[in-house]
PDB file of C-alpha atoms and ligand atoms in Angstrom:
ATOM      1  CA  UNK V   1    -122.834 -70.510  16.463  1.00 64.00           C
ATOM      2  CA  UNK V   2    -123.431 -67.125  14.848  1.00 64.00           C
ATOM      3  CA  UNK V   3    -122.565 -64.175  17.078  1.00 68.00           C
ATOM      4  CA  UNK V   4    -123.988 -60.778  16.287  1.00 71.00           C
ATOM      5  CA  UNK V   5    -122.536 -57.393  17.141  1.00 76.00           C
ATOM      6  CA  UNK V   6    -125.238 -55.183  18.615  1.00 77.00           C
ATOM      7  CA  UNK V   7    -124.505 -51.453  18.064  1.00 78.00           C
ATOM      8  CA  UNK V   8    -125.042 -49.229  21.143  1.00 83.00           C
ATOM      9  CA  UNK V   9    -127.269 -47.051  18.975  1.00 80.00           C
ATOM     10  CA  UNK V  10    -129.821 -49.846  18.531  1.00 81.00           C
ATOM     11  CA  UNK V  11    -132.954 -48.798  20.447  1.00 78.00           C
ATOM     12  CA  UNK V  12    -133.261 -52.253  22.005  1.00 85.00           C
ATOM     13  CA  UNK V  13    -129.546 -53.018  22.350  1.00 82.00           C
ATOM     14  CA  UNK V  14    -129.838 -54.005  26.028  1.00 88.00           C
ATOM     15  CA  UNK V  15    -132.682 -56.416  25.432  1.00 90.00           C
ATOM     16  CA  UNK V  16    -130.947 -57.999  22.407  1.00 92.00           C
ATOM     17  CA  UNK V  17    -127.742 -58.483  24.414  1.00 93.00           C
ATOM     18  CA  UNK V  18    -129.709 -60.259  27.144  1.00 96.00           C
ATOM     19  CA  UNK V  19    -131.232 -62.540  24.487  1.00 96.00           C
ATOM     20  CA  UNK V  20    -127.832 -63.236  22.918  1.00 95.00           C
ATOM     21  CA  UNK V  21    -126.419 -64.115  26.344  1.00 96.00           C
ATOM     22  CA  UNK V  22    -129.289 -66.547  26.962  1.00 98.00           C
ATOM     23  CA  UNK V  23    -128.736 -68.216  23.581  1.00 97.00           C
ATOM     24  CA  UNK V  24    -125.031 -68.599  24.366  1.00 97.00           C
ATOM     25  CA  UNK V  25    -125.845 -70.033  27.806  1.00 98.00           C
ATOM     26  CA  UNK V  26    -128.281 -72.414  26.131  1.00 98.00           C
ATOM     27  CA  UNK V  27    -125.404 -73.751  24.001  1.00 97.00           C
ATOM     28  CA  UNK V  28    -123.415 -74.179  27.235  1.00 97.00           C
ATOM     29  CA  UNK V  29    -126.306 -76.194  28.778  1.00 97.00           C
ATOM     30  CA  UNK V  30    -127.006 -73.585  31.464  1.00 98.00           C
ATOM     31  CA  UNK V  31    -130.349 -72.569  29.913  1.00 97.00           C
ATOM     32  CA  UNK V  32    -132.855 -75.170  28.654  1.00 96.00           C
ATOM     33  CA  UNK V  33    -134.475 -74.624  25.247  1.00 97.00           C
ATOM     34  CA  UNK V  34    -137.795 -74.115  27.013  1.00 96.00           C
ATOM     35  CA  UNK V  35    -136.023 -71.435  29.077  1.00 97.00           C
ATOM     36  CA  UNK V  36    -135.641 -69.368  25.895  1.00 98.00           C
ATOM     37  CA  UNK V  37    -139.383 -69.574  25.301  1.00 98.00           C
ATOM     38  CA  UNK V  38    -140.050 -68.600  28.929  1.00 98.00           C
ATOM     39  CA  UNK V  39    -137.815 -65.569  28.453  1.00 98.00           C
ATOM     40  CA  UNK V  40    -139.914 -64.478  25.470  1.00 98.00           C
ATOM     41  CA  UNK V  41    -143.046 -64.703  27.615  1.00 98.00           C
ATOM     42  CA  UNK V  42    -141.350 -62.589  30.243  1.00 98.00           C
ATOM     43  CA  UNK V  43    -140.279 -59.944  27.697  1.00 97.00           C
ATOM     44  CA  UNK V  44    -143.840 -59.575  26.451  1.00 97.00           C
ATOM     45  CA  UNK V  45    -145.102 -58.853  29.963  1.00 97.00           C
ATOM     46  CA  UNK V  46    -142.201 -56.476  30.584  1.00 97.00           C
ATOM     47  CA  UNK V  47    -143.471 -54.297  27.699  1.00 95.00           C
ATOM     48  CA  UNK V  48    -146.783 -54.037  29.526  1.00 96.00           C
ATOM     49  CA  UNK V  49    -145.001 -52.801  32.666  1.00 96.00           C
ATOM     50  CA  UNK V  50    -143.118 -50.182  30.625  1.00 94.00           C
ATOM     51  CA  UNK V  51    -139.880 -52.098  31.435  1.00 96.00           C
ATOM     52  CA  UNK V  52    -139.614 -50.431  34.847  1.00 97.00           C
ATOM     53  CA  UNK V  53    -140.041 -51.570  38.444  1.00 98.00           C
ATOM     54  CA  UNK V  54    -143.576 -50.407  39.167  1.00 98.00           C
ATOM     55  CA  UNK V  55    -144.696 -49.241  42.678  1.00 98.00           C
ATOM     56  CA  UNK V  56    -146.551 -52.492  43.586  1.00 98.00           C
ATOM     57  CA  UNK V  57    -143.349 -54.443  42.823  1.00 98.00           C
ATOM     58  CA  UNK V  58    -141.418 -52.124  45.139  1.00 98.00           C
ATOM     59  CA  UNK V  59    -143.912 -52.917  47.914  1.00 98.00           C
ATOM     60  CA  UNK V  60    -143.501 -56.669  47.252  1.00 98.00           C
ATOM     61  CA  UNK V  61    -139.724 -56.301  47.413  1.00 98.00           C
ATOM     62  CA  UNK V  62    -140.044 -54.651  50.840  1.00 98.00           C
ATOM     63  CA  UNK V  63    -142.329 -57.412  52.162  1.00 98.00           C
ATOM     64  CA  UNK V  64    -140.022 -60.080  50.716  1.00 98.00           C
ATOM     65  CA  UNK V  65    -136.987 -58.461  52.345  1.00 98.00           C
ATOM     66  CA  UNK V  66    -138.758 -58.482  55.727  1.00 98.00           C
ATOM     67  CA  UNK V  67    -139.779 -62.145  55.240  1.00 98.00           C
ATOM     68  CA  UNK V  68    -136.192 -63.125  54.459  1.00 98.00           C
ATOM     69  CA  UNK V  69    -134.857 -61.377  57.553  1.00 98.00           C
ATOM     70  CA  UNK V  70    -137.465 -63.191  59.684  1.00 98.00           C
ATOM     71  CA  UNK V  71    -136.890 -66.659  58.168  1.00 98.00           C
ATOM     72  CA  UNK V  72    -134.946 -69.302  60.089  1.00 98.00           C
ATOM     73  CA  UNK V  73    -133.828 -71.360  57.115  1.00 98.00           C
ATOM     74  CA  UNK V  74    -134.232 -69.431  53.835  1.00 98.00           C
ATOM     75  CA  UNK V  75    -133.185 -71.009  50.524  1.00 98.00           C
ATOM     76  CA  UNK V  76    -132.760 -69.474  47.064  1.00 98.00           C
ATOM     77  CA  UNK V  77    -133.715 -71.932  44.333  1.00 98.00           C
ATOM     78  CA  UNK V  78    -131.720 -71.357  41.142  1.00 98.00           C
ATOM     79  CA  UNK V  79    -132.632 -72.537  37.639  1.00 96.00           C
ATOM     80  CA  UNK V  80    -130.875 -72.057  34.304  1.00 97.00           C
ATOM     81  CA  UNK V  81    -132.459 -68.717  33.386  1.00 98.00           C
ATOM     82  CA  UNK V  82    -131.646 -67.203  36.784  1.00 98.00           C
ATOM     83  CA  UNK V  83    -128.034 -68.436  36.583  1.00 98.00           C
ATOM     84  CA  UNK V  84    -127.686 -66.925  33.110  1.00 98.00           C
ATOM     85  CA  UNK V  85    -129.511 -63.635  33.715  1.00 98.00           C
ATOM     86  CA  UNK V  86    -128.084 -62.489  37.066  1.00 98.00           C
ATOM     87  CA  UNK V  87    -125.491 -64.909  38.530  1.00 98.00           C
ATOM     88  CA  UNK V  88    -123.487 -62.295  40.465  1.00 98.00           C
ATOM     89  CA  UNK V  89    -126.597 -60.653  41.878  1.00 98.00           C
ATOM     90  CA  UNK V  90    -128.165 -63.927  43.054  1.00 98.00           C
ATOM     91  CA  UNK V  91    -124.906 -64.923  44.785  1.00 98.00           C
ATOM     92  CA  UNK V  92    -124.719 -61.479  46.411  1.00 98.00           C
ATOM     93  CA  UNK V  93    -128.343 -61.839  47.533  1.00 98.00           C
ATOM     94  CA  UNK V  94    -127.530 -65.192  49.175  1.00 98.00           C
ATOM     95  CA  UNK V  95    -124.582 -63.600  51.001  1.00 98.00           C
ATOM     96  CA  UNK V  96    -126.585 -60.537  52.068  1.00 98.00           C
ATOM     97  CA  UNK V  97    -129.511 -62.425  53.663  1.00 97.00           C
ATOM     98  CA  UNK V  98    -127.659 -64.929  54.266  1.00 97.00           C
ATOM     99  CA  UNK V  99    -129.466 -67.854  52.540  1.00 98.00           C
ATOM    100  CA  UNK V 100    -128.434 -71.158  50.955  1.00 98.00           C
ATOM    101  CA  UNK V 101    -128.257 -71.480  47.159  1.00 98.00           C
ATOM    102  CA  UNK V 102    -129.798 -74.624  45.671  1.00 98.00           C
ATOM    103  CA  UNK V 103    -129.847 -75.699  42.023  1.00 97.00           C
ATOM    104  CA  UNK V 104    -133.240 -77.116  41.133  1.00 94.00           C
ATOM    105  CA  UNK V 105    -134.199 -77.971  37.565  1.00 91.00           C
ATOM    106  CA  UNK V 106    -137.236 -79.074  35.579  1.00 85.00           C
ATOM    107  CA  UNK V 107    -135.058 -80.239  32.665  1.00 81.00           C
ATOM    108  CA  UNK V 108    -132.610 -81.986  34.957  1.00 86.00           C
ATOM    109  CA  UNK V 109    -129.361 -83.562  33.780  1.00 91.00           C
ATOM    110  CA  UNK V 110    -125.913 -83.860  35.356  1.00 93.00           C
ATOM    111  CA  UNK V 111    -124.541 -81.839  32.429  1.00 96.00           C
ATOM    112  CA  UNK V 112    -126.864 -78.935  33.218  1.00 96.00           C
ATOM    113  CA  UNK V 113    -126.309 -79.111  36.975  1.00 97.00           C
ATOM    114  CA  UNK V 114    -122.545 -78.944  36.384  1.00 97.00           C
ATOM    115  CA  UNK V 115    -122.863 -76.035  33.934  1.00 98.00           C
ATOM    116  CA  UNK V 116    -125.042 -74.030  36.351  1.00 98.00           C
ATOM    117  CA  UNK V 117    -122.761 -74.797  39.314  1.00 98.00           C
ATOM    118  CA  UNK V 118    -119.812 -73.522  37.252  1.00 98.00           C
ATOM    119  CA  UNK V 119    -121.703 -70.331  36.468  1.00 98.00           C
ATOM    120  CA  UNK V 120    -122.510 -69.736  40.156  1.00 98.00           C
ATOM    121  CA  UNK V 121    -118.945 -70.505  41.265  1.00 98.00           C
ATOM    122  CA  UNK V 122    -117.584 -68.015  38.724  1.00 98.00           C
ATOM    123  CA  UNK V 123    -120.013 -65.494  40.219  1.00 98.00           C
ATOM    124  CA  UNK V 124    -118.499 -66.046  43.671  1.00 98.00           C
ATOM    125  CA  UNK V 125    -120.647 -68.784  45.260  1.00 98.00           C
ATOM    126  CA  UNK V 126    -118.809 -70.861  47.865  1.00 96.00           C
ATOM    127  CA  UNK V 127    -121.526 -73.384  48.776  1.00 97.00           C
ATOM    128  CA  UNK V 128    -124.059 -74.714  46.259  1.00 98.00           C
ATOM    129  CA  UNK V 129    -126.692 -77.284  47.220  1.00 98.00           C
ATOM    130  CA  UNK V 130    -128.616 -79.589  44.871  1.00 96.00           C
ATOM    131  CA  UNK V 131    -125.521 -81.120  43.285  1.00 96.00           C
ATOM    132  CA  UNK V 132    -124.533 -84.182  45.300  1.00 94.00           C
ATOM    133  CA  UNK V 133    -126.744 -87.285  45.079  1.00 92.00           C
ATOM    134  CA  UNK V 134    -125.990 -88.317  48.667  1.00 94.00           C
ATOM    135  CA  UNK V 135    -127.880 -85.277  49.946  1.00 96.00           C
ATOM    136  CA  UNK V 136    -130.888 -85.602  47.634  1.00 93.00           C
ATOM    137  CA  UNK V 137    -134.402 -86.436  48.736  1.00 93.00           C
ATOM    138  CA  UNK V 138    -137.881 -86.002  47.212  1.00 92.00           C
ATOM    139  CA  UNK V 139    -140.659 -83.512  47.798  1.00 88.00           C
ATOM    140  CA  UNK V 140    -144.140 -84.970  48.184  1.00 83.00           C
ATOM    141  CA  UNK V 141    -146.966 -84.181  45.727  1.00 77.00           C
ATOM    142  CA  UNK V 142    -144.779 -83.480  42.699  1.00 77.00           C
ATOM    143  CA  UNK V 143    -144.165 -85.591  39.614  1.00 77.00           C
ATOM    144  CA  UNK V 144    -141.510 -83.615  37.740  1.00 73.00           C
ATOM    145  CA  UNK V 145    -137.752 -83.700  38.257  1.00 73.00           C
ATOM    146  CA  UNK V 146    -138.058 -80.699  40.487  1.00 76.00           C
ATOM    147  CA  UNK V 147    -139.299 -82.970  43.264  1.00 88.00           C
ATOM    148  CA  UNK V 148    -135.604 -83.786  43.856  1.00 91.00           C
ATOM    149  CA  UNK V 149    -134.356 -81.420  46.557  1.00 94.00           C
ATOM    150  CA  UNK V 150    -131.404 -81.159  48.932  1.00 96.00           C
ATOM    151  CA  UNK V 151    -131.768 -82.438  52.495  1.00 96.00           C
ATOM    152  CA  UNK V 152    -129.747 -79.468  53.734  1.00 97.00           C
ATOM    153  CA  UNK V 153    -131.720 -76.947  51.671  1.00 98.00           C
ATOM    154  CA  UNK V 154    -135.293 -76.888  50.379  1.00 97.00           C
ATOM    155  CA  UNK V 155    -136.242 -80.042  52.337  1.00 96.00           C
ATOM    156  CA  UNK V 156    -135.772 -78.231  55.672  1.00 97.00           C
ATOM    157  CA  UNK V 157    -136.417 -74.650  54.480  1.00 98.00           C
ATOM    158  CA  UNK V 158    -139.147 -72.494  56.000  1.00 98.00           C
ATOM    159  CA  UNK V 159    -138.872 -69.932  53.176  1.00 98.00           C
ATOM    160  CA  UNK V 160    -138.018 -70.638  49.534  1.00 98.00           C
ATOM    161  CA  UNK V 161    -137.298 -68.048  46.842  1.00 98.00           C
ATOM    162  CA  UNK V 162    -138.360 -69.495  43.488  1.00 98.00           C
ATOM    163  CA  UNK V 163    -137.924 -66.904  40.745  1.00 98.00           C
ATOM    164  CA  UNK V 164    -139.118 -67.738  37.209  1.00 97.00           C
ATOM    165  CA  UNK V 165    -140.802 -70.858  38.508  1.00 93.00           C
ATOM    166  CA  UNK V 166    -143.374 -73.313  37.227  1.00 92.00           C
ATOM    167  CA  UNK V 167    -146.819 -73.328  38.849  1.00 93.00           C
ATOM    168  CA  UNK V 168    -146.856 -77.035  39.803  1.00 91.00           C
ATOM    169  CA  UNK V 169    -143.690 -76.742  41.815  1.00 91.00           C
ATOM    170  CA  UNK V 170    -144.805 -73.569  43.544  1.00 94.00           C
ATOM    171  CA  UNK V 171    -147.974 -75.363  44.572  1.00 93.00           C
ATOM    172  CA  UNK V 172    -146.027 -78.428  45.770  1.00 92.00           C
ATOM    173  CA  UNK V 173    -143.724 -76.245  47.876  1.00 95.00           C
ATOM    174  CA  UNK V 174    -146.740 -74.536  49.455  1.00 95.00           C
ATOM    175  CA  UNK V 175    -148.401 -77.924  50.088  1.00 93.00           C
ATOM    176  CA  UNK V 176    -145.178 -79.010  51.789  1.00 94.00           C
ATOM    177  CA  UNK V 177    -145.590 -76.121  54.248  1.00 95.00           C
ATOM    178  CA  UNK V 178    -143.023 -73.755  52.762  1.00 97.00           C
ATOM    179  CA  UNK V 179    -143.442 -70.028  52.529  1.00 98.00           C
ATOM    180  CA  UNK V 180    -142.858 -69.082  48.887  1.00 98.00           C
ATOM    181  CA  UNK V 181    -141.569 -65.863  47.325  1.00 98.00           C
ATOM    182  CA  UNK V 182    -141.302 -65.501  43.577  1.00 98.00           C
ATOM    183  CA  UNK V 183    -140.269 -63.098  40.849  1.00 98.00           C
ATOM    184  CA  UNK V 184    -142.468 -63.421  37.767  1.00 98.00           C
ATOM    185  CA  UNK V 185    -143.175 -60.886  35.038  1.00 98.00           C
ATOM    186  CA  UNK V 186    -146.511 -62.545  34.316  1.00 98.00           C
ATOM    187  CA  UNK V 187    -148.983 -61.545  37.039  1.00 98.00           C
ATOM    188  CA  UNK V 188    -151.418 -64.153  35.706  1.00 98.00           C
ATOM    189  CA  UNK V 189    -149.125 -67.202  35.894  1.00 98.00           C
ATOM    190  CA  UNK V 190    -150.028 -69.885  38.411  1.00 97.00           C
ATOM    191  CA  UNK V 191    -146.795 -69.176  40.257  1.00 98.00           C
ATOM    192  CA  UNK V 192    -147.576 -65.461  40.539  1.00 98.00           C
ATOM    193  CA  UNK V 193    -151.106 -66.191  41.712  1.00 98.00           C
ATOM    194  CA  UNK V 194    -150.226 -68.861  44.258  1.00 98.00           C
ATOM    195  CA  UNK V 195    -147.057 -67.583  45.928  1.00 98.00           C
ATOM    196  CA  UNK V 196    -147.183 -65.836  49.303  1.00 98.00           C
ATOM    197  CA  UNK V 197    -145.223 -62.877  47.956  1.00 98.00           C
ATOM    198  CA  UNK V 198    -144.964 -62.177  44.213  1.00 98.00           C
ATOM    199  CA  UNK V 199    -142.607 -59.584  42.783  1.00 98.00           C
ATOM    200  CA  UNK V 200    -143.927 -58.759  39.314  1.00 98.00           C
ATOM    201  CA  UNK V 201    -140.712 -57.426  37.840  1.00 98.00           C
ATOM    202  CA  UNK V 202    -137.781 -58.429  35.669  1.00 98.00           C
ATOM    203  CA  UNK V 203    -135.321 -60.458  37.759  1.00 98.00           C
ATOM    204  CA  UNK V 204    -132.448 -58.427  36.295  1.00 98.00           C
ATOM    205  CA  UNK V 205    -133.953 -55.189  37.673  1.00 98.00           C
ATOM    206  CA  UNK V 206    -135.306 -56.381  40.981  1.00 97.00           C
ATOM    207  CA  UNK V 207    -132.500 -58.419  42.580  1.00 98.00           C
ATOM    208  CA  UNK V 208    -130.239 -55.346  43.107  1.00 98.00           C
ATOM    209  CA  UNK V 209    -133.239 -53.473  44.597  1.00 98.00           C
ATOM    210  CA  UNK V 210    -133.961 -56.486  46.786  1.00 98.00           C
ATOM    211  CA  UNK V 211    -130.371 -56.487  48.112  1.00 98.00           C
ATOM    212  CA  UNK V 212    -130.625 -52.748  48.913  1.00 98.00           C
ATOM    213  CA  UNK V 213    -133.924 -53.251  50.737  1.00 98.00           C
ATOM    214  CA  UNK V 214    -132.509 -56.088  52.838  1.00 98.00           C
ATOM    215  CA  UNK V 215    -129.535 -53.937  53.824  1.00 98.00           C
ATOM    216  CA  UNK V 216    -131.902 -51.103  54.796  1.00 98.00           C
ATOM    217  CA  UNK V 217    -134.247 -53.349  56.807  1.00 98.00           C
ATOM    218  CA  UNK V 218    -131.388 -55.060  58.644  1.00 97.00           C
ATOM    219  CA  UNK V 219    -131.426 -52.018  60.928  1.00 95.00           C
ATOM    220  CA  UNK V 220    -135.094 -52.634  61.880  1.00 98.00           C
ATOM    221  CA  UNK V 221    -136.342 -54.551  64.925  1.00 97.00           C
ATOM    222  CA  UNK V 222    -138.370 -57.784  64.740  1.00 97.00           C
ATOM    223  CA  UNK V 223    -141.656 -56.000  65.470  1.00 98.00           C
ATOM    224  CA  UNK V 224    -141.219 -53.669  62.484  1.00 98.00           C
ATOM    225  CA  UNK V 225    -140.232 -56.563  60.210  1.00 98.00           C
ATOM    226  CA  UNK V 226    -143.260 -58.588  61.316  1.00 98.00           C
ATOM    227  CA  UNK V 227    -145.658 -55.739  60.677  1.00 98.00           C
ATOM    228  CA  UNK V 228    -144.199 -55.091  57.191  1.00 98.00           C
ATOM    229  CA  UNK V 229    -144.746 -58.761  56.399  1.00 98.00           C
ATOM    230  CA  UNK V 230    -148.252 -59.124  57.857  1.00 98.00           C
ATOM    231  CA  UNK V 231    -149.466 -55.845  56.307  1.00 98.00           C
ATOM    232  CA  UNK V 232    -148.675 -57.256  52.858  1.00 98.00           C
ATOM    233  CA  UNK V 233    -151.511 -58.922  50.928  1.00 98.00           C
ATOM    234  CA  UNK V 234    -150.418 -60.714  47.738  1.00 98.00           C
ATOM    235  CA  UNK V 235    -153.883 -60.785  46.157  1.00 98.00           C
ATOM    236  CA  UNK V 236    -154.243 -57.037  46.599  1.00 98.00           C
ATOM    237  CA  UNK V 237    -150.709 -56.526  45.295  1.00 98.00           C
ATOM    238  CA  UNK V 238    -151.429 -58.475  42.092  1.00 98.00           C
ATOM    239  CA  UNK V 239    -154.656 -56.519  41.675  1.00 98.00           C
ATOM    240  CA  UNK V 240    -152.578 -53.301  41.861  1.00 98.00           C
ATOM    241  CA  UNK V 241    -150.250 -54.654  39.151  1.00 98.00           C
ATOM    242  CA  UNK V 242    -153.192 -55.472  36.870  1.00 98.00           C
ATOM    243  CA  UNK V 243    -154.663 -52.026  37.465  1.00 98.00           C
ATOM    244  CA  UNK V 244    -151.302 -50.389  36.709  1.00 97.00           C
ATOM    245  CA  UNK V 245    -151.095 -52.268  33.397  1.00 97.00           C
ATOM    246  CA  UNK V 246    -154.703 -51.433  32.506  1.00 97.00           C
ATOM    247  CA  UNK V 247    -154.246 -47.738  33.279  1.00 96.00           C
ATOM    248  CA  UNK V 248    -151.005 -47.628  31.318  1.00 93.00           C
ATOM    249  CA  UNK V 249    -152.664 -49.227  28.286  1.00 94.00           C
ATOM    250  CA  UNK V 250    -155.643 -46.835  28.508  1.00 95.00           C
ATOM    251  CA  UNK V 251    -153.295 -43.861  28.638  1.00 93.00           C
ATOM    252  CA  UNK V 252    -151.418 -45.107  25.591  1.00 91.00           C
ATOM    253  CA  UNK V 253    -154.670 -45.689  23.711  1.00 94.00           C
ATOM    254  CA  UNK V 254    -155.841 -42.143  24.523  1.00 95.00           C
ATOM    255  CA  UNK V 255    -152.535 -40.646  23.394  1.00 93.00           C
ATOM    256  CA  UNK V 256    -152.520 -42.466  20.040  1.00 85.00           C
TER     257      UNK V 256
HETATM  258  P1  ATP O 301    -147.020 -71.151  35.414  1.00 75.98           P
HETATM  259  O1  ATP O 301    -146.482 -72.543  35.336  1.00 75.98           O
HETATM  260  O2  ATP O 301    -146.611 -70.444  36.674  1.00 75.98           O
HETATM  261  O3  ATP O 301    -148.496 -71.022  35.158  1.00 75.98           O
HETATM  262  P2  ATP O 301    -145.655 -70.646  32.836  1.00 75.98           P
HETATM  263  O4  ATP O 301    -145.789 -72.091  32.527  1.00 75.98           O
HETATM  264  O5  ATP O 301    -146.015 -69.636  31.815  1.00 75.98           O
HETATM  265  O6  ATP O 301    -146.362 -70.268  34.237  1.00 75.98           O
HETATM  266  P3  ATP O 301    -142.912 -71.156  33.449  1.00 75.98           P
HETATM  267  O7  ATP O 301    -142.095 -71.407  32.238  1.00 75.98           O
HETATM  268  O8  ATP O 301    -143.343 -72.316  34.229  1.00 75.98           O
HETATM  269  O9  ATP O 301    -144.166 -70.261  33.147  1.00 75.98           O
HETATM  270  O10 ATP O 301    -142.099 -70.094  34.372  1.00 75.98           O
HETATM  271  C1  ATP O 301    -141.424 -68.990  33.831  1.00 75.98           C
HETATM  272  C2  ATP O 301    -142.059 -67.668  34.232  1.00 75.98           C
HETATM  273  O11 ATP O 301    -141.002 -66.724  34.330  1.00 75.98           O
HETATM  274  C3  ATP O 301    -143.037 -67.094  33.190  1.00 75.98           C
HETATM  275  O12 ATP O 301    -144.229 -66.669  33.839  1.00 75.98           O
HETATM  276  C4  ATP O 301    -142.301 -65.875  32.585  1.00 75.98           C
HETATM  277  O13 ATP O 301    -143.171 -64.806  32.292  1.00 75.98           O
HETATM  278  C5  ATP O 301    -141.389 -65.492  33.720  1.00 75.98           C
HETATM  279  N1  ATP O 301    -140.137 -64.820  33.294  1.00 75.98           N
HETATM  280  C6  ATP O 301    -139.353 -65.069  32.207  1.00 75.98           C
HETATM  281  N2  ATP O 301    -138.275 -64.274  32.172  1.00 75.98           N
HETATM  282  C7  ATP O 301    -138.347 -63.487  33.277  1.00 75.98           C
HETATM  283  C8  ATP O 301    -137.515 -62.460  33.812  1.00 75.98           C
HETATM  284  N3  ATP O 301    -136.395 -62.048  33.207  1.00 75.98           N
HETATM  285  N4  ATP O 301    -137.881 -61.912  34.994  1.00 75.98           N
HETATM  286  C9  ATP O 301    -139.022 -62.283  35.627  1.00 75.98           C
HETATM  287  N5  ATP O 301    -139.856 -63.235  35.153  1.00 75.98           N
HETATM  288  C10 ATP O 301    -139.534 -63.831  34.004  1.00 75.98           C
HETATM  289 MG1   MG O 302    -145.306 -73.578  33.951  1.00 75.98          MG
END
């Protein structure tokens, strides 16, 4: 494997380092090859956001934080890209809520499950679901490998966090009566469109903000949390994201 040294002076050093990390994690079986392609799709949409957390995403983060604090059995679903991009942050999020962590993969193999579990353990996770066969069961209305879920996790969850997720699975989770929160840089993806709360942001940027918001809202009463959640409208939120992108592009066109 060829490793490149990225000089700090490179204008896109941060982005290149993230890519290099994903490639390395792909060689270690954490990230699937298709995960690298998905990352490229995400990067393209991040350019359109100006690579910042835009105001509509901040509102989604607040609604998602309230939903997590109201949930009885919240679960964070982890795939290869999430484990490679922000392992420490996702473990900290699970401890802050608190919520269970479950490995759930489209390109499922024991090798990958083991590699991702190792990554999460190194990041401080004490309990990881989705590993042991004796606890596995199947979600209805889903053909892919992601129908396999943990009896102690997604199977009994009322709220599932599915960042960087495929549309079919999001839909299956919703059809199985779960409340679904996602992080997806593409506001037009099926996952972004169908979830109950969509955070259109880079997972690397938004998980730390999400943790902060949960800590802030922990001081609020149930009534306040419920009104934050019910006042949120995902369709309107995605419309705001699209408008933000359109206005940003118009401004850039006028300036050039
Ligand atoms: P869908 O199945 O929902 O219609 P898709 O097939 O394009 O969408 P998937 O590969 O199933 O997408 O899911 C990956 C999603 O994650 C993509 O929409 C991609 O833009 C997004 N994504 C990739 N990297 C990141 C990131 N770092 N942060 C947030 N989202 C990301
Ligand atoms: Mg998909």
